[in-house]
mmCIF file of C-alpha atoms and ligand atoms in Angstrom:
data_model
loop_
_atom_site.group_PDB
_atom_site.id
_atom_site.type_symbol
_atom_site.label_atom_id
_atom_site.label_comp_id
_atom_site.label_asym_id
_atom_site.label_seq_id
_atom_site.Cartn_x
_atom_site.Cartn_y
_atom_site.Cartn_z
ATOM 1 C CA UNK A 102 -14.565 23.373 1.541
ATOM 2 C CA UNK A 103 -11.815 21.497 3.315
ATOM 3 C CA UNK A 104 -10.316 18.314 1.954
ATOM 4 C CA UNK A 105 -12.291 15.972 4.189
ATOM 5 C CA UNK A 106 -15.691 17.443 3.399
ATOM 6 C CA UNK A 107 -14.817 17.555 -0.269
ATOM 7 C CA UNK A 108 -13.974 13.879 -0.116
ATOM 8 C CA UNK A 109 -17.197 13.095 1.707
ATOM 9 C CA UNK A 110 -19.202 15.028 -0.878
ATOM 10 C CA UNK A 111 -17.319 13.271 -3.634
ATOM 11 C CA UNK A 112 -18.228 9.931 -2.082
ATOM 12 C CA UNK A 113 -21.888 10.913 -1.884
ATOM 13 C CA UNK A 114 -21.925 12.016 -5.487
ATOM 14 C CA UNK A 115 -20.384 8.837 -6.782
ATOM 15 C CA UNK A 116 -16.751 8.925 -5.754
ATOM 16 C CA UNK A 117 -13.699 9.014 -7.908
ATOM 17 C CA UNK A 118 -15.524 9.495 -11.181
ATOM 18 C CA UNK A 119 -16.231 13.149 -10.377
ATOM 19 C CA UNK A 120 -12.755 14.004 -9.124
ATOM 20 C CA UNK A 121 -11.157 16.539 -11.402
ATOM 21 C CA UNK A 122 -8.493 15.022 -13.639
ATOM 22 C CA UNK A 123 -5.747 17.019 -11.962
ATOM 23 C CA UNK A 124 -6.799 16.145 -8.431
ATOM 24 C CA UNK A 125 -3.688 15.623 -6.360
ATOM 25 C CA UNK A 126 -5.161 13.513 -3.639
ATOM 26 C CA UNK A 127 -6.889 10.196 -3.702
ATOM 27 C CA UNK A 128 -7.116 8.974 -0.177
ATOM 28 C CA UNK A 129 -9.342 6.598 1.677
ATOM 29 C CA UNK A 130 -7.920 6.525 5.158
ATOM 30 C CA UNK A 131 -10.631 7.042 7.735
ATOM 31 C CA UNK A 132 -11.258 9.711 10.343
ATOM 32 C CA UNK A 133 -9.129 7.799 12.841
ATOM 33 C CA UNK A 134 -6.234 7.877 10.370
ATOM 34 C CA UNK A 135 -6.183 4.165 9.684
ATOM 35 C CA UNK A 136 -7.367 2.325 6.602
ATOM 36 C CA UNK A 137 -10.704 0.620 7.065
ATOM 37 C CA UNK A 138 -10.002 -3.008 6.202
ATOM 38 C CA UNK A 139 -12.791 -4.798 8.058
ATOM 39 C CA UNK A 140 -16.559 -4.505 8.403
ATOM 40 C CA UNK A 141 -18.544 -4.407 11.655
ATOM 41 C CA UNK A 142 -18.271 -8.189 11.972
ATOM 42 C CA UNK A 143 -14.509 -8.198 11.599
ATOM 43 C CA UNK A 144 -14.604 -9.582 8.045
ATOM 44 C CA UNK A 145 -12.015 -8.152 5.701
ATOM 45 C CA UNK A 146 -13.428 -5.784 3.090
ATOM 46 C CA UNK A 147 -11.832 -4.078 0.109
ATOM 47 C CA UNK A 148 -12.415 -0.346 -0.216
ATOM 48 C CA UNK A 149 -13.252 0.921 -3.693
ATOM 49 C CA UNK A 150 -10.306 2.238 -5.663
ATOM 50 C CA UNK A 151 -10.076 5.970 -4.892
ATOM 51 C CA UNK A 152 -10.029 6.763 -8.631
ATOM 52 C CA UNK A 153 -10.942 5.334 -12.017
ATOM 53 C CA UNK A 154 -8.824 2.532 -13.525
ATOM 54 C CA UNK A 155 -7.273 4.932 -16.044
ATOM 55 C CA UNK A 156 -6.477 7.677 -13.491
ATOM 56 C CA UNK A 157 -2.750 6.874 -13.356
ATOM 57 C CA UNK A 158 -2.208 6.567 -17.111
ATOM 58 C CA UNK A 159 0.286 6.500 -18.705
ATOM 59 C CA UNK A 160 2.498 5.417 -15.811
ATOM 60 C CA UNK A 161 0.140 2.704 -14.657
ATOM 61 C CA UNK A 162 -2.098 1.359 -17.400
ATOM 62 C CA UNK A 163 -5.826 0.822 -17.088
ATOM 63 C CA UNK A 164 -5.812 -2.937 -17.655
ATOM 64 C CA UNK A 165 -3.078 -3.562 -15.084
ATOM 65 C CA UNK A 166 -4.974 -1.439 -12.591
ATOM 66 C CA UNK A 167 -8.181 -3.394 -13.161
ATOM 67 C CA UNK A 168 -6.539 -6.834 -12.888
ATOM 68 C CA UNK A 169 -4.303 -5.837 -9.995
ATOM 69 C CA UNK A 170 -7.061 -4.332 -7.857
ATOM 70 C CA UNK A 171 -9.764 -6.872 -8.703
ATOM 71 C CA UNK A 172 -7.912 -10.159 -8.741
ATOM 72 C CA UNK A 173 -4.614 -9.745 -6.910
ATOM 73 C CA UNK A 174 -5.701 -7.436 -4.108
ATOM 74 C CA UNK A 175 -9.296 -8.720 -4.145
ATOM 75 C CA UNK A 176 -8.112 -12.322 -4.149
ATOM 76 C CA UNK A 177 -5.874 -11.728 -1.140
ATOM 77 C CA UNK A 178 -8.715 -10.090 0.777
ATOM 78 C CA UNK A 179 -11.009 -13.069 0.108
ATOM 79 C CA UNK A 180 -8.284 -15.558 0.974
ATOM 80 C CA UNK A 181 -7.605 -13.767 4.274
ATOM 81 C CA UNK A 182 -11.280 -14.212 5.193
ATOM 82 C CA UNK A 183 -11.028 -17.909 4.350
ATOM 83 C CA UNK A 184 -7.900 -18.258 6.504
ATOM 84 C CA UNK A 185 -9.691 -16.625 9.433
ATOM 85 C CA UNK A 186 -12.676 -18.895 8.951
ATOM 86 C CA UNK A 187 -10.493 -22.018 8.916
ATOM 87 C CA UNK A 188 -8.701 -20.906 12.079
ATOM 88 C CA UNK A 189 -12.012 -20.222 13.817
ATOM 89 C CA UNK A 190 -13.348 -23.604 12.733
ATOM 90 C CA UNK A 191 -10.295 -25.362 14.116
ATOM 91 C CA UNK A 192 -10.623 -23.488 17.411
ATOM 92 C CA UNK A 193 -14.337 -24.290 17.665
ATOM 93 C CA UNK A 194 -13.768 -28.001 17.141
ATOM 94 C CA UNK A 195 -10.574 -28.289 19.156
ATOM 95 C CA UNK A 196 -8.760 -29.701 16.135
ATOM 96 C CA UNK A 197 -5.535 -27.730 16.013
ATOM 97 C CA UNK A 198 -3.731 -29.732 13.313
ATOM 98 C CA UNK A 199 -4.153 -27.039 10.651
ATOM 99 C CA UNK A 200 -3.885 -23.800 12.635
ATOM 100 C CA UNK A 201 -0.207 -23.317 11.924
ATOM 101 C CA UNK A 202 -0.833 -23.607 8.180
ATOM 102 C CA UNK A 203 -3.683 -21.079 8.178
ATOM 103 C CA UNK A 204 -1.860 -18.740 10.531
ATOM 104 C CA UNK A 205 0.983 -18.596 8.040
ATOM 105 C CA UNK A 206 -1.458 -18.092 5.163
ATOM 106 C CA UNK A 207 -3.224 -15.312 7.077
ATOM 107 C CA UNK A 208 0.073 -13.481 7.585
ATOM 108 C CA UNK A 209 0.643 -13.656 3.832
ATOM 109 C CA UNK A 210 -2.882 -12.746 2.648
ATOM 110 C CA UNK A 211 -3.661 -10.110 5.263
ATOM 111 C CA UNK A 212 -0.311 -8.415 4.719
ATOM 112 C CA UNK A 213 -1.139 -8.305 1.014
ATOM 113 C CA UNK A 214 -4.491 -6.688 1.850
ATOM 114 C CA UNK A 215 -2.833 -4.073 4.061
ATOM 115 C CA UNK A 216 -0.076 -3.177 1.600
ATOM 116 C CA UNK A 217 -2.349 -2.984 -1.453
ATOM 117 C CA UNK A 218 -4.841 -0.818 0.458
ATOM 118 C CA UNK A 219 -2.020 1.605 1.241
ATOM 119 C CA UNK A 220 -0.545 1.365 -2.264
ATOM 120 C CA UNK A 221 -3.643 2.682 -4.079
ATOM 121 C CA UNK A 222 -3.830 5.750 -1.874
ATOM 122 C CA UNK A 223 -0.093 6.390 -2.187
ATOM 123 C CA UNK A 224 -0.589 7.197 -5.888
ATOM 124 C CA UNK A 225 -2.014 10.154 -7.757
ATOM 125 C CA UNK A 226 -1.848 11.587 -11.262
ATOM 126 C CA UNK A 227 -0.039 14.818 -10.529
ATOM 127 C CA UNK A 228 3.646 15.006 -9.811
ATOM 128 C CA UNK A 229 4.392 16.443 -6.384
ATOM 129 C CA UNK A 230 7.077 16.377 -3.700
ATOM 130 C CA UNK A 231 7.207 16.038 0.092
ATOM 131 C CA UNK A 232 6.902 19.177 2.219
ATOM 132 C CA UNK A 233 6.613 20.105 5.897
ATOM 133 C CA UNK A 234 7.218 17.544 8.620
ATOM 134 C CA UNK A 235 7.515 14.710 6.116
ATOM 135 C CA UNK A 236 10.369 16.467 4.333
ATOM 136 C CA UNK A 237 12.074 17.348 7.619
ATOM 137 C CA UNK A 238 11.833 13.730 8.756
ATOM 138 C CA UNK A 239 13.135 12.460 5.428
ATOM 139 C CA UNK A 240 16.134 14.771 5.762
ATOM 140 C CA UNK A 241 16.708 13.691 9.360
ATOM 141 C CA UNK A 242 16.532 9.984 8.488
ATOM 142 C CA UNK A 243 18.154 9.859 5.037
ATOM 143 C CA UNK A 244 19.992 13.143 4.465
ATOM 144 C CA UNK A 245 17.830 14.427 1.609
ATOM 145 C CA UNK A 246 14.792 13.631 -0.522
ATOM 146 C CA UNK A 247 17.084 12.593 -3.389
ATOM 147 C CA UNK A 248 18.870 10.113 -1.143
ATOM 148 C CA UNK A 249 15.566 8.654 0.019
ATOM 149 C CA UNK A 250 14.475 8.241 -3.611
ATOM 150 C CA UNK A 251 17.726 6.518 -4.533
ATOM 151 C CA UNK A 252 17.512 4.270 -1.468
ATOM 152 C CA UNK A 253 13.911 3.131 -1.886
ATOM 153 C CA UNK A 254 14.362 2.724 -5.660
ATOM 154 C CA UNK A 255 17.420 0.514 -5.225
ATOM 155 C CA UNK A 256 15.697 -1.498 -2.499
ATOM 156 C CA UNK A 257 12.529 -1.989 -4.565
ATOM 157 C CA UNK A 258 14.274 -2.858 -7.819
ATOM 158 C CA UNK A 259 16.354 -5.541 -6.153
ATOM 159 C CA UNK A 260 13.748 -7.454 -4.177
ATOM 160 C CA UNK A 261 14.484 -11.162 -4.633
ATOM 161 C CA UNK A 262 11.459 -12.569 -6.454
ATOM 162 C CA UNK A 263 8.157 -10.907 -5.577
ATOM 163 C CA UNK A 264 7.778 -8.246 -2.912
ATOM 164 C CA UNK A 265 7.696 -4.605 -1.959
ATOM 165 C CA UNK A 266 9.933 -1.656 -1.192
ATOM 166 C CA UNK A 267 8.554 0.092 1.883
ATOM 167 C CA UNK A 268 9.115 3.417 3.568
ATOM 168 C CA UNK A 269 7.885 3.156 7.135
ATOM 169 C CA UNK A 270 7.834 4.974 10.425
ATOM 170 C CA UNK A 271 9.597 3.093 13.228
ATOM 171 C CA UNK A 272 8.080 4.292 16.517
ATOM 172 C CA UNK A 273 10.777 2.639 18.647
ATOM 173 C CA UNK A 274 13.484 4.808 17.122
ATOM 174 C CA UNK A 275 11.290 7.728 16.002
ATOM 175 C CA UNK A 276 12.863 7.447 12.557
ATOM 176 C CA UNK A 277 11.788 6.700 9.039
ATOM 177 C CA UNK A 278 13.155 3.400 7.814
ATOM 178 C CA UNK A 279 13.288 1.385 4.598
ATOM 179 C CA UNK A 280 12.250 -2.249 4.357
ATOM 180 C CA UNK A 281 12.869 -4.682 1.527
ATOM 181 C CA UNK A 282 9.843 -6.905 1.908
ATOM 182 C CA UNK A 283 9.702 -10.328 0.267
ATOM 183 C CA UNK A 284 6.255 -11.649 -0.673
ATOM 184 C CA UNK A 285 3.986 -9.504 1.513
ATOM 185 C CA UNK A 286 5.258 -10.164 4.999
ATOM 186 C CA UNK A 287 8.898 -11.188 5.133
ATOM 187 C CA UNK A 288 11.846 -9.064 6.323
ATOM 188 C CA UNK A 289 9.815 -6.589 8.342
ATOM 189 C CA UNK A 290 10.874 -4.873 11.557
ATOM 190 C CA UNK A 291 8.346 -5.177 14.377
ATOM 191 C CA UNK A 292 6.592 -1.904 14.972
ATOM 192 C CA UNK A 293 7.120 -0.322 11.566
ATOM 193 C CA UNK A 294 4.074 1.420 10.131
ATOM 194 C CA UNK A 295 4.237 1.492 6.311
ATOM 195 C CA UNK A 296 3.597 4.962 4.893
ATOM 196 C CA UNK A 297 4.744 4.443 1.292
ATOM 197 C CA UNK A 298 4.781 1.066 -0.432
ATOM 198 C CA UNK A 299 6.108 0.075 -3.841
ATOM 199 C CA UNK A 300 4.611 -3.101 -5.295
ATOM 200 C CA UNK A 301 7.252 -4.878 -7.370
ATOM 201 C CA UNK A 302 5.375 -8.111 -7.955
ATOM 202 C CA UNK A 303 5.332 -8.827 -11.679
ATOM 203 C CA UNK A 304 1.530 -8.383 -11.757
ATOM 204 C CA UNK A 305 2.100 -4.706 -10.915
ATOM 205 C CA UNK A 306 4.006 -3.922 -14.092
ATOM 206 C CA UNK A 307 4.421 -6.802 -16.535
ATOM 207 C CA UNK A 308 1.711 -5.867 -19.075
ATOM 208 C CA UNK A 309 3.236 -2.449 -19.689
ATOM 209 C CA UNK A 310 6.863 -2.674 -18.597
ATOM 210 C CA UNK A 311 7.508 -6.377 -19.386
ATOM 211 C CA UNK A 312 10.704 -7.485 -17.636
ATOM 212 C CA UNK A 313 11.815 -3.908 -16.897
ATOM 213 C CA UNK A 314 10.986 -3.627 -13.203
ATOM 214 C CA UNK A 315 13.543 -0.887 -12.916
ATOM 215 C CA UNK A 316 11.703 1.341 -15.422
ATOM 216 C CA UNK A 317 8.456 0.782 -13.541
ATOM 217 C CA UNK A 318 9.990 1.814 -10.222
ATOM 218 C CA UNK A 319 11.499 4.950 -11.793
ATOM 219 C CA UNK A 320 8.138 5.801 -13.399
ATOM 220 C CA UNK A 321 6.337 5.525 -10.068
ATOM 221 C CA UNK A 322 8.104 8.637 -8.792
ATOM 222 C CA UNK A 323 5.870 10.591 -11.194
ATOM 223 C CA UNK A 324 2.706 9.468 -9.429
ATOM 224 C CA UNK A 325 3.508 9.225 -5.722
ATOM 225 C CA UNK A 326 1.041 11.112 -3.585
ATOM 226 C CA UNK A 327 3.323 12.680 -0.975
ATOM 227 C CA UNK A 328 0.323 14.299 0.728
ATOM 228 C CA UNK A 329 -0.958 10.826 1.496
ATOM 229 C CA UNK A 330 2.473 9.739 2.732
ATOM 230 C CA UNK A 331 2.572 12.823 4.983
ATOM 231 C CA UNK A 332 -0.881 12.084 6.366
ATOM 232 C CA UNK A 333 0.161 8.507 7.115
ATOM 233 C CA UNK A 334 3.314 9.714 8.869
ATOM 234 C CA UNK A 335 1.328 12.135 11.005
ATOM 235 C CA UNK A 336 -0.960 9.306 12.104
ATOM 236 C CA UNK A 337 1.878 6.859 12.706
ATOM 237 C CA UNK A 338 3.743 9.334 14.912
ATOM 238 C CA UNK A 339 0.846 9.313 17.361
ATOM 239 C CA UNK A 340 1.927 5.786 18.278
ATOM 240 C CA UNK A 341 4.814 7.185 20.244
HETATM 241 MN MN1 LIG B 415 0.244 -6.320 -6.034
#
């Protein structure tokens, strides 16, 4: 059974709960290689977590996972729908006074929805490393896997306030690139497709790691799903 049909069977049989404990992958990107973030009507929807809340223990604790997915990611998804609704309402009634406000809010909430959706699938409970094209591209762009790790760790640990460290594919230069994202949407480069994201908002780590963001970022390297990162890179490269 290939990976895709296994995943489909797993979904039919009840999803993540039947995945073996040592399952490397936990992915929910669709057949077209992009995360499904909206329903048929264009409303934003949150995909189920691709694993149980305790799947990433001990590096990411069960309670943090529950709160993070349900209220932080879920809240952003709902807020993005509200922003869209308010923009539509303003357009329908030709009252444009508030569209700039909700456009800004939508950038914030929708970016949160995108990054969190990627984040869950970027993680797994079995330590692994990049191989194949992903590794070659990492070496081309950063020199070595160790240098990439040092670079994204430093960038993530030192985000001012709340934000993300992001490894992305930049189609304009055909290179991998690192972003230090503030909030969910600031300091991007146009065109970059995120393939690995590191959430360094306090809600991602404070229950377990307290003020030690640095320890959390270091711990994450034990649970990164490089297969998922590779799959995202493969999809992103088709943009060229
Ligand atoms: Mn978060």
